[in-house]
Coordinates of C-alpha atoms and ligand atoms in Angstrom, one line a residue:
X681 CA 0.0 0.0 0.0
X682 CA 2.9 2.4 0.5
X683 CA 3.2 2.8 -3.3
X684 CA -0.5 3.5 -3.6
X685 CA -0.5 6.1 -0.9
X686 CA 2.6 7.9 -2.2
X687 CA 1.2 7.9 -5.7
X688 CA -1.9 9.6 -4.3
X689 CA 0.3 12.2 -2.5
X690 CA 2.0 13.0 -5.8
X691 CA -1.4 13.2 -7.6
X692 CA -3.2 15.8 -5.3
X693 CA -3.1 18.6 -7.9
X694 CA -4.4 16.3 -10.6
X695 CA -7.1 15.0 -8.4
X696 CA -8.3 18.5 -7.5
X697 CA -8.1 19.8 -11.1
X698 CA -10.0 16.7 -12.4
X699 CA -12.7 17.3 -9.8
X700 CA -13.0 21.0 -10.8
X701 CA -13.5 19.9 -14.5
X702 CA -16.3 17.5 -13.3
X703 CA -17.9 20.3 -11.3
X704 CA -17.8 22.8 -14.2
X705 CA -20.5 20.8 -16.0
X706 CA -23.9 22.0 -14.7
X707 CA -25.6 18.6 -14.3
X708 CA -28.8 19.9 -12.7
X709 CA -31.1 17.0 -13.1
X710 CA -34.4 18.8 -12.4
X711 CA -34.0 21.5 -15.1
X712 CA -35.0 20.2 -18.6
X713 CA -32.7 22.7 -20.2
X714 CA -29.7 21.0 -18.7
X715 CA -30.5 17.7 -20.3
X716 CA -27.5 17.9 -22.6
X717 CA -25.2 18.8 -19.7
X718 CA -26.2 15.6 -17.9
X719 CA -25.2 13.6 -20.9
X720 CA -21.9 15.5 -21.2
X721 CA -21.3 14.9 -17.5
X722 CA -22.0 11.2 -17.8
X723 CA -19.6 11.0 -20.8
X724 CA -16.9 13.0 -18.9
X725 CA -17.1 10.5 -16.0
X726 CA -17.1 7.5 -18.4
X727 CA -14.0 8.8 -20.2
X728 CA -12.2 9.2 -16.9
X729 CA -13.2 5.6 -15.8
X730 CA -11.8 4.3 -19.1
X731 CA -8.6 6.4 -18.7
X732 CA -7.9 4.9 -15.2
X733 CA -8.4 1.3 -16.5
X734 CA -11.9 0.4 -15.5
X735 CA -13.5 -2.1 -17.9
X736 CA -16.9 -2.3 -19.7
X737 CA -17.4 1.4 -19.2
X738 CA -20.9 2.4 -20.5
X739 CA -23.2 5.4 -20.5
X740 CA -26.6 3.7 -20.4
X741 CA -29.5 5.7 -21.7
X742 CA -32.8 5.8 -19.7
X743 CA -35.9 7.7 -20.3
X744 CA -34.4 10.3 -18.1
X745 CA -30.7 10.9 -17.5
X746 CA -28.1 8.2 -18.3
X747 CA -26.6 5.8 -15.8
X748 CA -22.8 5.3 -15.9
X749 CA -21.6 1.8 -15.3
X750 CA -18.1 0.2 -15.3
X751 CA -16.4 -2.8 -13.7
X752 CA -13.1 -4.4 -13.0
X753 CA -13.5 -8.1 -12.1
X754 CA -9.9 -9.4 -12.1
X755 CA -9.8 -10.5 -8.5
X756 CA -11.3 -14.0 -8.4
X757 CA -11.9 -15.4 -5.0
X758 CA -12.1 -11.8 -3.6
X759 CA -15.3 -10.0 -2.7
X760 CA -17.1 -7.6 -5.1
X761 CA -18.0 -4.0 -4.2
X762 CA -20.8 -2.2 -6.0
X763 CA -19.9 1.5 -5.7
X764 CA -23.0 3.7 -6.0
X765 CA -23.0 7.5 -6.4
X766 CA -24.7 10.3 -8.4
X767 CA -23.3 12.8 -10.8
X768 CA -26.4 15.0 -10.9
X769 CA -26.7 18.0 -8.6
X770 CA -29.4 20.2 -7.1
X771 CA -30.2 23.6 -8.8
X772 CA -27.9 26.4 -7.7
X773 CA -30.7 29.0 -7.3
X774 CA -30.8 31.5 -5.7
X775 CA -27.7 32.5 -7.7
X776 CA -27.4 35.9 -6.1
X777 CA -26.5 34.3 -2.7
X778 CA -23.4 32.6 -4.1
X779 CA -20.1 34.3 -3.5
X780 CA -18.7 32.8 -6.6
X781 CA -20.1 31.1 -9.7
X782 CA -21.6 27.7 -8.6
X783 CA -20.2 26.1 -11.7
X784 CA -16.8 27.7 -11.7
X785 CA -15.2 26.0 -8.7
X786 CA -12.8 28.1 -6.6
X787 CA -10.8 27.5 -3.4
X788 CA -11.3 29.8 -0.5
X789 CA -9.4 28.9 2.7
X790 CA -9.6 25.1 3.1
X791 CA -12.7 24.6 1.0
X792 CA -13.6 24.1 -2.7
X793 CA -16.8 25.9 -3.5
X794 CA -19.1 24.7 -6.2
X795 CA -22.5 23.1 -6.6
X796 CA -22.0 19.3 -6.3
X797 CA -18.6 19.7 -4.6
X798 CA -19.7 17.3 -1.8
X799 CA -23.1 16.2 -3.0
X800 CA -22.0 14.0 -4.7
X801 CA -19.4 14.7 -7.4
X802 CA -16.5 15.2 -4.9
X803 CA -17.4 12.0 -3.1
X804 CA -17.6 10.0 -6.3
X805 CA -14.4 11.5 -7.6
X806 CA -12.4 10.5 -4.5
X807 CA -13.3 6.9 -5.1
X808 CA -12.2 7.2 -8.8
X809 CA -8.9 8.6 -7.6
X810 CA -8.4 5.8 -5.1
X811 CA -9.2 3.2 -7.8
X812 CA -6.8 4.9 -10.2
X813 CA -4.0 4.7 -7.7
X814 CA -4.4 0.9 -7.2
X815 CA -4.6 0.3 -11.0
X816 CA -1.7 2.6 -11.9
X817 CA 0.6 1.3 -9.2
X818 CA -0.3 -2.4 -9.0
X819 CA -2.0 -3.0 -12.3
X820 CA -4.9 -4.4 -10.5
X821 CA -7.5 -3.8 -7.7
X822 CA -7.5 -5.8 -4.4
X823 CA -11.2 -6.5 -4.9
X824 CA -13.7 -6.8 -7.7
X825 CA -15.5 -3.5 -8.3
X826 CA -18.7 -2.6 -10.2
X827 CA -19.7 1.0 -10.5
X828 CA -23.2 2.5 -10.8
X829 CA -23.3 6.3 -10.9
X830 CA -26.7 7.7 -11.7
X831 CA -27.9 11.1 -12.9
X832 CA -31.3 11.3 -11.2
X833 CA -30.7 10.9 -7.5
X834 CA -31.8 14.5 -6.8
X835 CA -35.1 13.9 -8.6
X836 CA -36.0 10.6 -6.7
X837 CA -34.0 8.1 -8.8
X838 CA -37.0 7.7 -11.1
X839 CA -35.5 5.3 -13.6
X840 CA -33.2 3.4 -11.3
X841 CA -35.6 0.8 -9.9
X842 CA -36.4 -0.5 -13.4
X843 CA -32.6 -0.5 -14.2
X844 CA -31.9 -2.6 -11.1
X845 CA -34.7 -5.0 -11.9
X846 CA -33.4 -5.6 -15.4
X847 CA -29.7 -5.8 -14.6
X848 CA -29.6 -8.0 -11.5
X849 CA -26.9 -10.2 -12.8
X850 CA -24.6 -7.4 -14.0
X851 CA -24.9 -5.8 -10.6
X852 CA -24.2 -8.9 -8.5
X853 CA -21.9 -8.0 -5.6
X854 CA -21.3 -8.6 -1.9
X855 CA -21.9 -5.1 -0.7
X856 CA -22.8 -1.6 -1.8
X857 CA -20.5 1.2 -0.9
X858 CA -21.9 4.8 -0.9
X859 CA -20.1 8.0 -0.1
X860 CA -22.9 10.5 -0.2
X861 CA -23.5 11.5 3.5
X862 CA -21.9 13.6 6.2
X863 CA -19.2 13.0 8.8
X864 CA -20.2 13.5 12.4
X865 CA -17.9 16.6 12.7
X866 CA -14.8 18.2 11.3
X867 CA -12.3 16.1 13.2
X868 CA -14.6 13.1 13.8
X869 CA -15.0 10.7 10.9
X870 CA -18.0 8.4 10.9
X871 CA -19.8 5.4 9.3
X872 CA -23.5 5.8 8.9
X873 CA -25.9 2.9 9.7
X874 CA -29.3 4.5 9.1
X875 CA -31.0 6.9 6.7
X876 CA -34.4 8.5 7.0
X877 CA -37.1 7.9 4.4
X878 CA -39.4 10.4 2.8
X879 CA -42.9 11.1 1.7
X880 CA -43.3 14.4 -0.3
X881 CA -46.8 15.9 -0.6
X882 CA -48.5 18.9 -2.1
X883 CA -51.8 20.4 -0.9
X884 CA -53.9 22.7 -3.0
X885 CA -57.0 24.4 -1.8
X886 CA -59.5 26.5 -3.7
X887 CA -62.1 28.7 -2.0
X888 CA -64.0 31.2 -4.1
X889 CA -63.7 30.8 -7.8
X890 CA -61.8 34.1 -8.2
X891 CA -59.8 36.5 -6.2
X892 CA -62.1 38.9 -4.2
X893 CA -62.0 42.3 -2.5
X894 CA -61.3 41.5 1.1
X895 CA -63.5 44.4 2.3
X896 CA -66.4 43.5 0.1
X897 CA -66.3 39.8 0.8
X898 CA -64.0 39.3 3.8
X899 CA -65.8 37.6 6.8
X900 CA -68.4 35.8 4.7
X901 CA -66.3 33.5 2.4
X902 CA -63.5 31.0 3.1
X903 CA -60.0 32.3 2.7
X904 CA -57.9 29.3 1.4
X905 CA -54.7 30.8 2.8
X906 CA -56.3 31.1 6.3
X907 CA -57.7 27.6 6.0
X908 CA -54.4 26.1 4.8
X909 CA -52.4 27.7 7.6
X910 CA -54.9 26.5 10.1
X911 CA -54.8 23.0 8.8
X912 CA -50.9 22.9 8.6
X913 CA -50.8 24.4 12.1
X914 CA -52.7 21.5 13.5
X915 CA -50.3 18.9 12.0
X916 CA -47.7 19.3 14.7
X917 CA -48.8 19.7 18.3
X918 CA -47.3 21.6 21.2
X919 CA -45.1 18.7 22.1
X920 CA -43.7 18.5 18.6
X921 CA -45.7 15.4 17.8
X922 CA -47.2 14.9 14.4
X923 CA -50.9 14.5 14.6
X924 CA -51.5 12.5 11.3
X925 CA -53.6 9.5 12.6
X926 CA -51.5 6.4 12.7
X927 CA -48.3 8.3 12.0
X928 CA -46.2 6.7 14.8
X929 CA -47.7 3.2 14.5
X930 CA -44.7 1.6 12.9
X931 CA -41.9 3.7 14.3
X932 CA -39.2 1.5 15.7
X933 CA -38.4 3.0 19.1
X934 CA -34.8 3.5 20.1
X935 CA -33.4 0.9 22.5
X936 CA -31.7 1.8 25.7
X937 CA -28.3 0.9 24.3
X938 CA -28.7 2.9 21.2
X939 CA -29.9 5.9 23.1
X940 CA -26.8 5.6 25.3
X941 CA -24.5 5.3 22.3
X942 CA -26.0 8.5 20.7
X943 CA -25.8 10.3 24.0
X944 CA -22.1 9.4 24.2
X945 CA -21.3 11.2 20.9
X946 CA -19.5 14.5 21.5
X947 CA -22.4 16.7 20.2
X948 CA -22.0 20.4 20.7
X949 CA -25.6 21.5 21.4
X950 CA -24.9 25.2 21.8
X951 CA -22.7 25.3 18.7
X952 CA -25.4 23.6 16.7
X953 CA -28.0 26.2 17.4
X954 CA -25.5 29.1 17.5
X955 CA -24.1 28.5 14.1
X956 CA -27.7 28.7 12.7
X957 CA -28.4 31.9 14.5
X958 CA -30.9 30.2 16.8
X959 CA -31.3 30.6 20.5
X960 CA -31.7 26.9 20.9
X961 CA -32.9 23.8 19.1
X962 CA -36.6 22.6 19.0
X963 CA -38.5 19.4 18.4
X964 CA -40.3 16.5 19.7
X965 CA -40.6 16.5 23.5
X966 CA -38.6 13.7 25.3
X967 CA -35.8 13.4 22.7
X968 CA -32.3 14.8 22.3
X969 CA -31.3 16.8 19.2
X970 CA -29.4 13.8 17.7
X971 CA -32.4 11.5 18.3
X972 CA -34.7 14.1 16.7
X973 CA -32.5 14.5 13.7
X974 CA -31.7 10.8 13.1
X975 CA -34.3 8.5 14.6
X976 CA -37.6 10.5 14.8
X977 CA -39.9 11.3 12.0
X978 CA -40.7 14.9 11.0
X979 CA -43.3 16.9 9.1
X980 CA -42.1 20.2 7.5
X981 CA -43.7 22.7 5.2
X982 CA -41.1 23.3 2.4
X983 CA -43.0 26.1 0.8
X984 CA -46.3 27.9 0.5
X985 CA -47.8 29.9 -2.3
X986 CA -50.9 32.1 -2.6
X987 CA -52.3 35.5 -2.6
X988 CA -50.4 38.8 -2.7
X989 CA -46.7 38.7 -1.8
X990 CA -45.4 41.7 -3.8
X991 CA -44.1 45.0 -2.4
X992 CA -46.6 47.1 -0.5
X993 CA -50.1 46.0 0.3
X994 CA -53.1 44.7 -1.6
X995 CA -56.4 43.8 0.1
X996 CA -57.5 40.6 -1.4
X997 CA -58.9 37.2 -0.6
X998 CA -57.1 34.8 -2.9
X999 CA -59.0 32.1 -4.7
X1000 CA -56.2 29.5 -4.2
X1001 CA -53.5 28.4 -1.8
X1002 CA -50.8 25.7 -2.0
X1003 CA -48.2 24.1 0.2
X1004 CA -45.5 21.6 -0.3
X1005 CA -45.0 19.3 2.7
X1006 CA -42.4 16.7 3.3
X1007 CA -42.2 14.1 6.0
X1008 CA -38.9 12.4 6.9
X1009 CA -39.6 8.9 8.0
X1010 CA -37.8 6.4 10.1
X1011 CA -37.7 2.6 10.3
X1012 CA -40.2 0.9 10.0
X1013 CA -42.6 3.5 8.6
X1014 CA -44.0 2.7 5.2
X1015 CA -43.9 5.9 3.0
X1016 CA -46.9 4.9 0.9
X1017 CA -49.0 4.2 4.0
X1018 CA -47.9 7.6 5.5
X1019 CA -48.6 9.4 2.2
X1020 CA -52.2 8.0 2.2
X1021 CA -52.7 8.7 5.9
X1022 CA -51.6 12.3 5.2
X1023 CA -54.0 12.7 2.4
X1024 CA -56.9 11.3 4.5
X1025 CA -56.0 13.7 7.3
X1026 CA -55.9 16.7 5.0
X1027 CA -59.3 15.8 3.7
X1028 CA -60.7 15.4 7.2
X1029 CA -59.2 18.8 8.3
X1030 CA -60.5 20.8 5.4
X1031 CA -63.9 22.5 5.8
X1032 CA -66.5 21.6 3.2
X1033 CA -66.3 25.2 1.9
X1034 CA -62.9 24.6 0.1
X1035 CA -62.0 22.2 -2.7
X1036 CA -59.0 20.0 -1.9
X1037 CA -56.4 18.4 -4.1
X1038 CA -53.5 16.3 -2.7
X1039 CA -50.6 15.5 -5.0
X1040 CA -48.2 12.7 -4.1
X1041 CA -44.6 13.4 -5.1
X1042 CA -41.8 11.0 -4.4
X1043 CA -41.4 8.6 -1.6
X1044 CA -38.3 6.8 -0.3
X1045 CA -38.0 4.1 2.3
X1046 CA -36.0 4.5 5.5
X1047 CA -33.2 2.0 6.2
X1048 CA -31.1 0.6 8.9
X1049 CA -27.9 -1.0 7.6
X1050 CA -25.9 -4.0 8.8
X1051 CA -23.1 -3.1 11.3
X1052 CA -21.4 -6.5 11.5
X1053 CA -20.6 -6.9 7.8
X1054 CA -16.9 -7.5 6.9
X1055 CA -17.1 -4.4 4.7
X1056 CA -18.0 -2.3 7.7
X1057 CA -14.9 -3.7 9.5
X1058 CA -12.8 -2.9 6.4
X1059 CA -14.3 0.6 6.2
X1060 CA -13.6 1.1 9.9
X1061 CA -9.9 0.2 9.5
X1062 CA -9.6 2.2 6.3
X1063 CA -11.1 5.4 7.8
X1064 CA -8.9 5.0 10.8
X1065 CA -5.9 5.0 8.5
X1066 CA -7.1 7.8 6.3
X1067 CA -8.0 10.1 9.1
X1068 CA -5.7 8.9 11.9
X1069 CA -8.8 8.6 14.0
X1070 CA -11.4 5.9 14.5
X1071 CA -14.8 6.5 13.1
X1072 CA -18.0 6.7 15.2
X1073 CA -21.2 5.1 14.1
X1074 CA -24.0 7.4 13.4
X1075 CA -27.5 7.6 11.8
X1076 CA -28.2 10.1 9.1
X1077 CA -31.1 12.5 8.8
X1078 CA -31.1 12.7 5.0
X1079 CA -32.5 10.2 2.6
X1080 CA -31.0 8.0 -0.2
X1081 CA -34.0 6.0 -1.4
X1082 CA -32.0 3.7 -3.5
X1083 CA -30.4 2.0 -0.5
X1084 CA -33.7 0.2 0.3
X1085 CA -33.9 -0.8 -3.4
X1086 CA -30.4 -2.4 -3.2
X1087 CA -31.6 -4.4 -0.3
X1088 CA -34.9 -5.4 -1.8
X1089 CA -34.0 -5.9 -5.4
X1090 CA -30.4 -7.0 -5.2
X1091 CA -30.4 -8.4 -1.7
X1092 CA -27.3 -6.3 -0.9
X1093 CA -26.3 -4.5 2.4
X1094 CA -24.9 -1.0 2.2
X1095 CA -21.9 0.7 3.9
X1096 CA -22.2 4.5 4.2
X1097 CA -18.6 5.9 4.2
X1098 CA -19.1 9.6 4.8
X1099 CA -16.8 12.4 3.7
X1100 CA -19.1 15.4 3.7
X1101 CA -19.8 17.7 6.6
X1102 CA -23.0 18.8 8.2
X1103 CA -22.2 22.4 7.3
X1104 CA -21.0 21.8 3.7
X1105 CA -24.2 23.6 2.5
X1106 CA -25.3 20.8 0.2
X1107 CA -28.5 22.0 -1.7
X1108 CA -27.8 25.5 -0.5
X1109 CA -25.8 28.5 -1.8
X1110 CA -22.0 28.2 -1.4
X1111 CA -21.8 24.4 -1.2
X1112 CA -18.3 23.4 -0.4
X1113 CA -16.0 20.4 0.1
X1114 CA -13.5 20.7 3.0
X1115 CA -10.3 19.8 1.1
X1116 CA -8.4 18.1 4.0
X1117 CA -11.3 15.6 4.1
X1118 CA -11.3 15.3 0.3
X1119 CA -7.6 14.0 0.5
X1120 CA -8.2 12.0 3.6
X1121 CA -11.3 10.6 1.8
X1122 CA -9.2 9.5 -1.2
X1123 CA -6.7 7.7 1.2
X1124 CA -9.5 6.1 3.1
X1125 CA -11.2 4.8 0.0
X1126 CA -7.8 3.4 -1.3
X1127 CA -7.4 1.7 2.1
X1128 CA -11.0 0.4 2.0
X1129 CA -10.4 -1.5 -1.3
X1130 CA -7.2 -2.9 0.2
X1131 CA -8.6 -3.9 3.5
X1132 CA -11.8 -5.5 2.1
X1133 CA -9.6 -7.3 -0.4
X1134 CA -8.1 -9.3 2.5
X1135 CA -11.4 -11.2 2.8
X1136 CA -12.1 -14.2 0.8
X1137 CA -15.3 -14.1 -1.3
Ligands
BES1532 N1 -26.7 13.0 -0.4 C1 -28.0 13.3 -0.1 C2 -28.6 12.6 1.1 C3 -27.9 12.8 2.4 C4 -27.2 13.9 2.7 C5 -28.0 11.8 3.4 C6 -26.6 14.1 4.0 C7 -27.5 12.0 4.6 C8 -26.8 13.1 4.9 C9 -28.9 13.1 -1.3 O1 -28.3 13.6 -2.5 C10 -30.2 13.8 -1.1 O2 -30.2 15.0 -1.2 N2 -31.3 13.1 -1.0 C11 -32.6 13.7 -0.9 C12 -33.6 12.6 -1.3 C13 -34.9 13.1 -1.9 C14 -34.6 13.8 -3.2 C15 -35.8 11.9 -2.1 C16 -32.9 14.3 0.4 O3 -32.5 13.7 1.5 O4 -33.6 15.3 0.5
MN1533 MN1 -26.3 13.1 -2.6
MN1534 MN1 -28.6 15.8 -2.5

C-alpha cells in the first residue's frame, strides 16, 4: 500500500483539477434545459473511468438521464463491491446568494466551493482517484468493483428501480458502498448505519372561484390561505408530535443501548443552534437533538404559495392556496402508507367550503444497515488509517431512497462511508468540500479496497 499512498500524494493537484472539471459541468437533473449537460457529464465521467483502466465502461440511456456503469472483475476469490453515487446536482438557485459562480469551482481557505462539490461529485471523484492509484501502481484492484453512478438521485431516482430490476446479474456483488453522506464533525469521521425515508406531498386548496376584494367579501367567504395555515398548524402539536392519525404506529423505538451510544457522541448542542443563528434547538418532546435528527420522523412545510406577496399591500382574498409538505420517515414506517394517511388527514381537516387536491410526489424508504458486515470492519480500518482517528457510528437524517432498493431488489447490504460535513451547505448556496477531508477521503477509499480485499469471497 505504500506505493499507492505515495502515488496519491503526488497526484493531489491532478485529483483536484479533475474534480474541478467535473464540477464545471452544470448537471442539474431537475431542469430540462440541462439535459445535454447531464449527458456531457456522464460521458466525462465515463472517459475518466476508461482512462484509469476500468472495464466495460458504459453510458446507459434511460428515459431520463443516463446511468454510468463500469467494472473491474480481475480478483477471483475476492469480494465484489458495488460502488454507487450520483453525478447529478441540485439547482444552484438563488444565484445571487453565491459568493462565486456555482459552476466555476474556486478554493477559498480550506474549501472548494461549487454546486456538487460534496453532494455528490466530490465524493464520487475521491473513489475514482483511489481506484486509479491501485490500477496505476499495481496494475490491479484488491477486490472486484462494479460502479453504478446515476444522474437522477436528486429527482428521486426515477429510472433506477427498473434498471436494477433488469440488470440484477450485471450488478451482482457482496456489498454496496456509498459516499454521499456527512461525517459527524470536522475532526470526527463516521460510518452511517441508518437513513431516514421520505414522503413528499403537495396540498392545493380552492375557495371562491376568483380573487375577491377583502373588504367587500371578507368575513363571509372561506380564505384558502387562512384555511391552509390553520390545517398545517394542526399537524404538529405543542409537544412537537405529528398529529396525522397512525403516523407513529410503525416507528421503531430507540433501544436503551442505542440511546446511550447516541448520547455518548460529543455533540455540541450550543454550537449547533448558535451556528444557525438560533437561541436553541426545538423538536419532539422527550428526545435529544441527535435523536430528533436521526431517529424520529418529522413533518415540514417546504414552501407555500398564494395571494399577494409583492411589495406594499393589496387587500385581497385569494382564490387559491398551495403548500409543499415533506415528511422524513424512520424505520419501519411505510412511506406509501404515510402518504395516504396524510391525504386522508388533509381531507378530514378541510372544511366543506374549500376544494382540496392532494398530490403525491416522491417517496423513499427509511433504512437501517448492517453493522457487523466485513465491509463495515474494512471501512472502519480504512477510515482509521485515512484520518488517523477511529470513526464513530451514526445515523443520518437525510435520505438515499436507492439504499432500500439495493436491499430489496439485489439483496445487498450498504456501507455508508461519509466524507461530507453537516455544514457543507449541500442543496444551499456556497456548497463546499472541506479539502483536507477530500484528500483523507481518497486515502480512506484506497485503504478500503485494500482492507476489504483481504477477505475471501
Ligand atoms: N446526499 C443526499 C442525502 C444525504 C445527505 C443523506 C446528507 C445523509 C446526509 C442526497 O443527495 C439527497 O439530497 N437526498 C434527498 C432525497 C430526496 C430527493 C428523495 C434528500 O435527502 O432530500
Ligand atoms: Mn447526494
Ligand atoms: Mn442531495
